[in-house]
Coordinates of C-alpha atoms in Angstrom, one line a residue:
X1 CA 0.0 0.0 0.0
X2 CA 1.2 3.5 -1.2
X3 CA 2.2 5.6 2.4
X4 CA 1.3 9.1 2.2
X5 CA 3.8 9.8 5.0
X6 CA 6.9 8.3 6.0
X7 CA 9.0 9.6 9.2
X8 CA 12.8 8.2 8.8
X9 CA 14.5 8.5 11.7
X10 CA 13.3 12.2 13.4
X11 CA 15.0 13.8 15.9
X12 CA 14.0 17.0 17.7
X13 CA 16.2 18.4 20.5
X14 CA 15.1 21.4 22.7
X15 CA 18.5 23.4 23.7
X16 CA 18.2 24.5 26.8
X17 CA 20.6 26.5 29.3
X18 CA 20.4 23.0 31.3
X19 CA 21.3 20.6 28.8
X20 CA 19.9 19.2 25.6
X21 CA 16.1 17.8 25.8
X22 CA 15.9 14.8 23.5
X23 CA 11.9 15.2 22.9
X24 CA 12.0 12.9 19.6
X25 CA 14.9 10.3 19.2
X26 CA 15.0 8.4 16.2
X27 CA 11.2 8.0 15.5
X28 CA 10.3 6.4 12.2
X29 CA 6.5 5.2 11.0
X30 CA 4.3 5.1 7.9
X31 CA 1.3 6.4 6.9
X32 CA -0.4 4.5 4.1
X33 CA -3.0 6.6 1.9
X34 CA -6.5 6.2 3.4
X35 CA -5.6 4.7 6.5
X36 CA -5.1 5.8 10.2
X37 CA -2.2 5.5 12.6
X38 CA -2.1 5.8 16.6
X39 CA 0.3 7.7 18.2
X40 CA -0.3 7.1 21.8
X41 CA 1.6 6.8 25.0
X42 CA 1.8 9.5 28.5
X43 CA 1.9 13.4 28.6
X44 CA 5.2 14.6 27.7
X45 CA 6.0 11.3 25.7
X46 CA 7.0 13.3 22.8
X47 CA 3.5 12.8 20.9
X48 CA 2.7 16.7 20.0
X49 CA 6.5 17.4 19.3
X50 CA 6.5 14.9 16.8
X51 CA 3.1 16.6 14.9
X52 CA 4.6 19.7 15.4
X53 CA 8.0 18.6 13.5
X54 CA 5.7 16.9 10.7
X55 CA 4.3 20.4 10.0
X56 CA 7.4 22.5 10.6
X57 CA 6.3 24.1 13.6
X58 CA 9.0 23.6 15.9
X59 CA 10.0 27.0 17.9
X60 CA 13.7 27.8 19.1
X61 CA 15.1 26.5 21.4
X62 CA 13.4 23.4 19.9
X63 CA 15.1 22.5 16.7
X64 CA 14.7 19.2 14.2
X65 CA 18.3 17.9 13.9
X66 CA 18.1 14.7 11.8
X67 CA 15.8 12.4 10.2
X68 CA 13.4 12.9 6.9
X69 CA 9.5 13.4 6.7
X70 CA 8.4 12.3 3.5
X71 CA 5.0 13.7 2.4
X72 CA 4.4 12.0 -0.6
X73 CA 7.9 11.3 -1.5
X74 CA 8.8 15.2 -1.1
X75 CA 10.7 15.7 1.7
X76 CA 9.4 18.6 4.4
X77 CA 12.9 19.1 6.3
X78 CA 14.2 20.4 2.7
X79 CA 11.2 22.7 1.8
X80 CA 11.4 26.7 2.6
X81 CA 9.4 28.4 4.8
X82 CA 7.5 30.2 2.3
X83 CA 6.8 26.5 0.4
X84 CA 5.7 24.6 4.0
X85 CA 3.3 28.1 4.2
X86 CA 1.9 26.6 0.8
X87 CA 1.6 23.5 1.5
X88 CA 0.0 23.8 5.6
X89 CA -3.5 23.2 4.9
X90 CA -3.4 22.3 1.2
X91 CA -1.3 18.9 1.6
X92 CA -1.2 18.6 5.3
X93 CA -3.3 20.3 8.0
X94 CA -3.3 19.5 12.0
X95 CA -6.6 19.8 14.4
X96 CA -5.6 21.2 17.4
X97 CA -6.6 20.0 21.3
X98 CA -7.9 23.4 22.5
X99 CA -10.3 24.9 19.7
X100 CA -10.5 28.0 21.8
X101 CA -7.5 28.9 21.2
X102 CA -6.7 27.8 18.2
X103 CA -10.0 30.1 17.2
X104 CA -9.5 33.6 16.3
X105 CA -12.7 34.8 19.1
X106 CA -13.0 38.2 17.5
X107 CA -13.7 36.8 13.8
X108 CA -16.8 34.2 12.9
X109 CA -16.1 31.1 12.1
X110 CA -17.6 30.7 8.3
X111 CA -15.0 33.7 7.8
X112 CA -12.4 31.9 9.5
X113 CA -12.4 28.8 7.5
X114 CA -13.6 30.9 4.1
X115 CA -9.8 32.5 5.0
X116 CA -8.1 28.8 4.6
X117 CA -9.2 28.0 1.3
X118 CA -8.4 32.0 0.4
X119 CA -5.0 31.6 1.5
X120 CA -4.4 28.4 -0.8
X121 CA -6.7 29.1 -3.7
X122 CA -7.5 31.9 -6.1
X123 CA -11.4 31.6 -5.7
X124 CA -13.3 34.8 -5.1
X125 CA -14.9 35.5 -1.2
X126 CA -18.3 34.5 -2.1
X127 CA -17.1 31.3 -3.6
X128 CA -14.6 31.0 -0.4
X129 CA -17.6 31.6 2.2
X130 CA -19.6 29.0 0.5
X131 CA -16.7 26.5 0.3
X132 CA -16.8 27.5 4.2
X133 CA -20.5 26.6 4.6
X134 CA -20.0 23.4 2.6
X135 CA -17.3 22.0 5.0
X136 CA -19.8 22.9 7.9
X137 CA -22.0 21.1 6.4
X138 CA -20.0 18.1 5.6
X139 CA -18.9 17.4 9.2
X140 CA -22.9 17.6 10.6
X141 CA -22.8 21.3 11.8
X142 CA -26.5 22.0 11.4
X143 CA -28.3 25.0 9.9
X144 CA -24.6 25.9 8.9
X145 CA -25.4 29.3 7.0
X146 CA -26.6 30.6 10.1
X147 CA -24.0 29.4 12.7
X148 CA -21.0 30.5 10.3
X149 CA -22.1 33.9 11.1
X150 CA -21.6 33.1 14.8
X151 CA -18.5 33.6 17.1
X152 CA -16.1 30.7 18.6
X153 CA -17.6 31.7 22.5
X154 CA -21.3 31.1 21.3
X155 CA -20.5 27.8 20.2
X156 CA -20.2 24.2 22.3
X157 CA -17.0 22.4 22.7
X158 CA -18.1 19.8 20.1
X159 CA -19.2 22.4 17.8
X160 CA -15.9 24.2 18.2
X161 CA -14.0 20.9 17.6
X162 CA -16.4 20.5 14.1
X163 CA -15.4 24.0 13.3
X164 CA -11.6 23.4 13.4
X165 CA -12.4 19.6 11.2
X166 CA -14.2 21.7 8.6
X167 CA -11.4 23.8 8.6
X168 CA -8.5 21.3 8.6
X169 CA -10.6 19.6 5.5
X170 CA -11.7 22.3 3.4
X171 CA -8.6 22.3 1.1
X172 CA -8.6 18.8 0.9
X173 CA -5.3 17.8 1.9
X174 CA -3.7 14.5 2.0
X175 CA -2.8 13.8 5.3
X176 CA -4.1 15.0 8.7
X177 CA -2.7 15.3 12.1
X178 CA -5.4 15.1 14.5
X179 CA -4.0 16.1 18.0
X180 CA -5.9 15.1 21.3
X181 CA -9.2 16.1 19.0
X182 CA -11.5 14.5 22.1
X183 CA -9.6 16.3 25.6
X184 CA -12.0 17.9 27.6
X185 CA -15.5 16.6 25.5
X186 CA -17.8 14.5 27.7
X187 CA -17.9 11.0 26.5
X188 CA -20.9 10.9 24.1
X189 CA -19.1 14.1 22.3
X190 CA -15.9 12.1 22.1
X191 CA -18.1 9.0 20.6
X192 CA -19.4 11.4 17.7
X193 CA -16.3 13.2 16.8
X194 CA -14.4 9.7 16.6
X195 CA -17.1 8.6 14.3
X196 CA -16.7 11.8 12.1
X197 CA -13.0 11.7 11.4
X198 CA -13.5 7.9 10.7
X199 CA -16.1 8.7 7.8
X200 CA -14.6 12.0 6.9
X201 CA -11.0 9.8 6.7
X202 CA -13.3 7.2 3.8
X203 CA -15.2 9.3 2.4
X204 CA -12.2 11.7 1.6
X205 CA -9.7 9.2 1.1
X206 CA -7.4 11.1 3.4
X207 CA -4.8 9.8 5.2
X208 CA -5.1 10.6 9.2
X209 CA -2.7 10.4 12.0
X210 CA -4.7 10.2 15.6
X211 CA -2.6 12.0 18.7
X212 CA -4.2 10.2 22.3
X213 CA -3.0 9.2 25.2
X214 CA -6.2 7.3 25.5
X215 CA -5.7 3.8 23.9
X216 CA -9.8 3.7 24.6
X217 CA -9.9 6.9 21.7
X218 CA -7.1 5.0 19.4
X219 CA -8.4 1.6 19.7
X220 CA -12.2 2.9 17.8
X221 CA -10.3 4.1 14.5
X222 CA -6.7 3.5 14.0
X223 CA -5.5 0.0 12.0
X224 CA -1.6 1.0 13.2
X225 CA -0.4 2.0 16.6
X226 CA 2.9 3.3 17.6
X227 CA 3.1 3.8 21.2
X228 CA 6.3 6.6 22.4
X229 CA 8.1 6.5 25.7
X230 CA 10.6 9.5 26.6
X231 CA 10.9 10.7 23.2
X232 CA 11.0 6.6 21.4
X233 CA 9.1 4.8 19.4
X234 CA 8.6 1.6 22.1
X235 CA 6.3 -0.4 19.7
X236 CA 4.6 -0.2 16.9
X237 CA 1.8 -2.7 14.7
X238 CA -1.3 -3.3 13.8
X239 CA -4.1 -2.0 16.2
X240 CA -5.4 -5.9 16.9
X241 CA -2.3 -7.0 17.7
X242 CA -1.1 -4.2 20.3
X243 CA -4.6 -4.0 22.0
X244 CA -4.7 -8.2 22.0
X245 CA -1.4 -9.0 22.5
X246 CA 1.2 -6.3 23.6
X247 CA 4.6 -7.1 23.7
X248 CA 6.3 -4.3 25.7
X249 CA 5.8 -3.7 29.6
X250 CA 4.9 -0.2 29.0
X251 CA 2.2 -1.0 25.8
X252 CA 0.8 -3.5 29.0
X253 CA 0.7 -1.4 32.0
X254 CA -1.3 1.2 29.8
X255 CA -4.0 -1.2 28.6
X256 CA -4.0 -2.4 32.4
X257 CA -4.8 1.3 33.5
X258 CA -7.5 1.7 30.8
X259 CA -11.0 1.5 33.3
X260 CA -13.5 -1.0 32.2
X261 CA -17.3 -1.4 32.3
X262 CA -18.6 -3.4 35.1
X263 CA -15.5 -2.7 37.7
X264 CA -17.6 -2.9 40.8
X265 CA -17.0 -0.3 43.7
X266 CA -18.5 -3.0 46.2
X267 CA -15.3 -4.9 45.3
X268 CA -12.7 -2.1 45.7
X269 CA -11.6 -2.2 41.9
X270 CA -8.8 -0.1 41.4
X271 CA -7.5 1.4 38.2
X272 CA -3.2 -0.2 38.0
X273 CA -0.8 2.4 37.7
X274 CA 2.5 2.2 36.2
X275 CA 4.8 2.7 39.1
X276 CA 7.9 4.9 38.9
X277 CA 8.3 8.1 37.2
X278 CA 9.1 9.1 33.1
X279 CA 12.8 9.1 33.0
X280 CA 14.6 13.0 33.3
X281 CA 15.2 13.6 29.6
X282 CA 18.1 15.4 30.4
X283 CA 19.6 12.5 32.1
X284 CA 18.6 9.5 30.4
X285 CA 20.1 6.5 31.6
X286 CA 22.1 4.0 28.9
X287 CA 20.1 1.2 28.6
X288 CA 16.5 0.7 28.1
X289 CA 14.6 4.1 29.4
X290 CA 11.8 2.3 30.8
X291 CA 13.8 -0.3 32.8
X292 CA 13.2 1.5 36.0
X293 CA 9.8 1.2 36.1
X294 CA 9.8 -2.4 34.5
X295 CA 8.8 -5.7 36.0
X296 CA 10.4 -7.5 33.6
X297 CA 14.1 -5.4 34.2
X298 CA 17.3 -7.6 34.3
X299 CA 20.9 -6.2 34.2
X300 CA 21.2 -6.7 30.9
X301 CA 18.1 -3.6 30.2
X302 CA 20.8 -1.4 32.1
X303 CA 23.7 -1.5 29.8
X304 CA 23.2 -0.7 26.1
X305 CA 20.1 1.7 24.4
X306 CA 17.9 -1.0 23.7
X307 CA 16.5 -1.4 19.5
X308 CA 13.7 -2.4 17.5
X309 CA 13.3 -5.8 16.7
X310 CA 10.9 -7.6 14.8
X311 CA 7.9 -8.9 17.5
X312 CA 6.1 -10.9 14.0
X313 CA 5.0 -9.8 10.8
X314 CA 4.4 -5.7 11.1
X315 CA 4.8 -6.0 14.6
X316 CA 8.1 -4.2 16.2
X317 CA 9.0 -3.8 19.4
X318 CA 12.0 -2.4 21.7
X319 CA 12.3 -4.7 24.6
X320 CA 14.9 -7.1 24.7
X321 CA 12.5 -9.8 26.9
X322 CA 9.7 -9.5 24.4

């Protein structure tokens, strides 16, 4: 299958009067056209710094300092500023966590997504606006005429989170990078924007990378999952087979902290927690960067940066006991 994306070996440092923050170490996966990956794993796991790279984003003292991002065989690290400008939106476009502030509040929303496809297309305002309206319409906003006339604040969470879909899809770009698109929606919300994205991903044919650290969220839409520790890719394969059969200690203890229907207060169910803390990435130790919170840890996991290996067929994983 043809990937629209392919992220060779990324690295993005943060250089810091402290030290040097290793964010994104050596993170490669694929995207094939039409089809969604998982990026998953704890706050602060390098998740959003490694959409923000995809996009050229990154602000000093953060810089990108190795690896290749291949959006349809063209790579971004070699584009200009002026050509990613171009191409953020048309080719590749990101929904954000926080709609309210990604959301200009001063300016209605039908103008602020008529202003996306003005800034990639020559089409005239009236033909922009009702582009606008069309892309409210496609992702279920009712009686969109009227509520493109309305500001951000007048408008729910889950319509807000509609608003910035319309807006990442109205140029109809190839890939998509939704980040966290569910935080702070109430479960039912969650439910419906999951099931948008999913038809919006077939019925466009576009190819969508989902941001959670929620394997619950992941587990409704993606077919791949890649699940980052400390800045590392820690495994990576099809959905089934890291939701049925994990093979690293970190992929497990999150599943075994995800809460389940029918716990029973009565019995004193309680959620497991991953003991230990996320490594200092300023001091990362040598071997494997989970180790210390690891039940499976031997001396060996202490001594070398751990790599890679093949798990089975499209499954990878970096654990040395797997």
């Amino acid at each position: 299958m043809t990937s629209v994306l392919e992220v060779k070996n990324l690295k993005t440092y943060f250089f810091t009067e402290a030290g040097t923050v290793k964010a994104v170490d050596d993170v490669s996966f694929s995207v094939p056209k039409g089809a969604t990956l998982g990026l998953v794993g704890e706050s602060g796991c390098g998740k959003s710094v490694t959409a923000m790279s995809i996009i050229r984003l990154i602000s000093p003292p953060g810089r990108i300092v190795g690896g290749e991002i291949l959006l349809n065989r063209s790579d971004l690290l070699l584009k200009s500023e002026k050509e990613m400008r171009r191409g953020r939106g048309a080719q590749i476009s990101m929904i954000f966590q926080e709609p309210m502030t990604a959301l200009n509040p001063v300016l209605d929303v039908g103008f602020q997504i008529a202003e996306a496809v003005l800034a990639h297309e020559k089409v005239s305002k009236r033909e922009a606006w009702s582009r606008a309206v069309e892309a409210m319409k496609a992702v279920a906003i009712p009686d969109a005429e009227k509520l493109a006339e309305d500001y951000p604040h007048r408008l729910s969470g889950g319509m807000r989170q509609r608003i910035m879909i319309a807006m990442a899809l109205v140029c109809h770009p190839a890939l998509v990078i939704a980040d966290e698109p569910t935080t702070a929606l109430d479960v039912t919300i969650q439910a419906q924007i999951l099931e948008l994205l999913d038809r919006l991903r077939e019925e466009y044919h576009l190819s969508l990378i989902l941001i959670s650290h929620d394997l619950g969220v992941v587990a409704e839409v993606a077919e791949t999952v890649a699940v980052m520790y400390a800045g590392k890719i820690v495994e990576v394969g099809p959905a089934m087979d890291i939701f049925h059969n994990p093979k690293h200690p970190y992929t497990e203890g999150l599943l075994r902290s995800v809460p389940r229907l029918g716990s029973s207060v009565q019995k004193k169910d309680r959620l497991e927690v991953i003991e230990g803390m996320v490594p200092d990435l300023l001091r990362l130790p040598d071997g494997c960067l989970f180790a210390s919170r690891c039940y499976k840890k031997t001396v060996e996991c202490t001594l070398s940066p751990i790599q890679l290996v093949q798990a089975s067929e499209n499954h990878e994983v970096r654990c040395i006991h797997a």
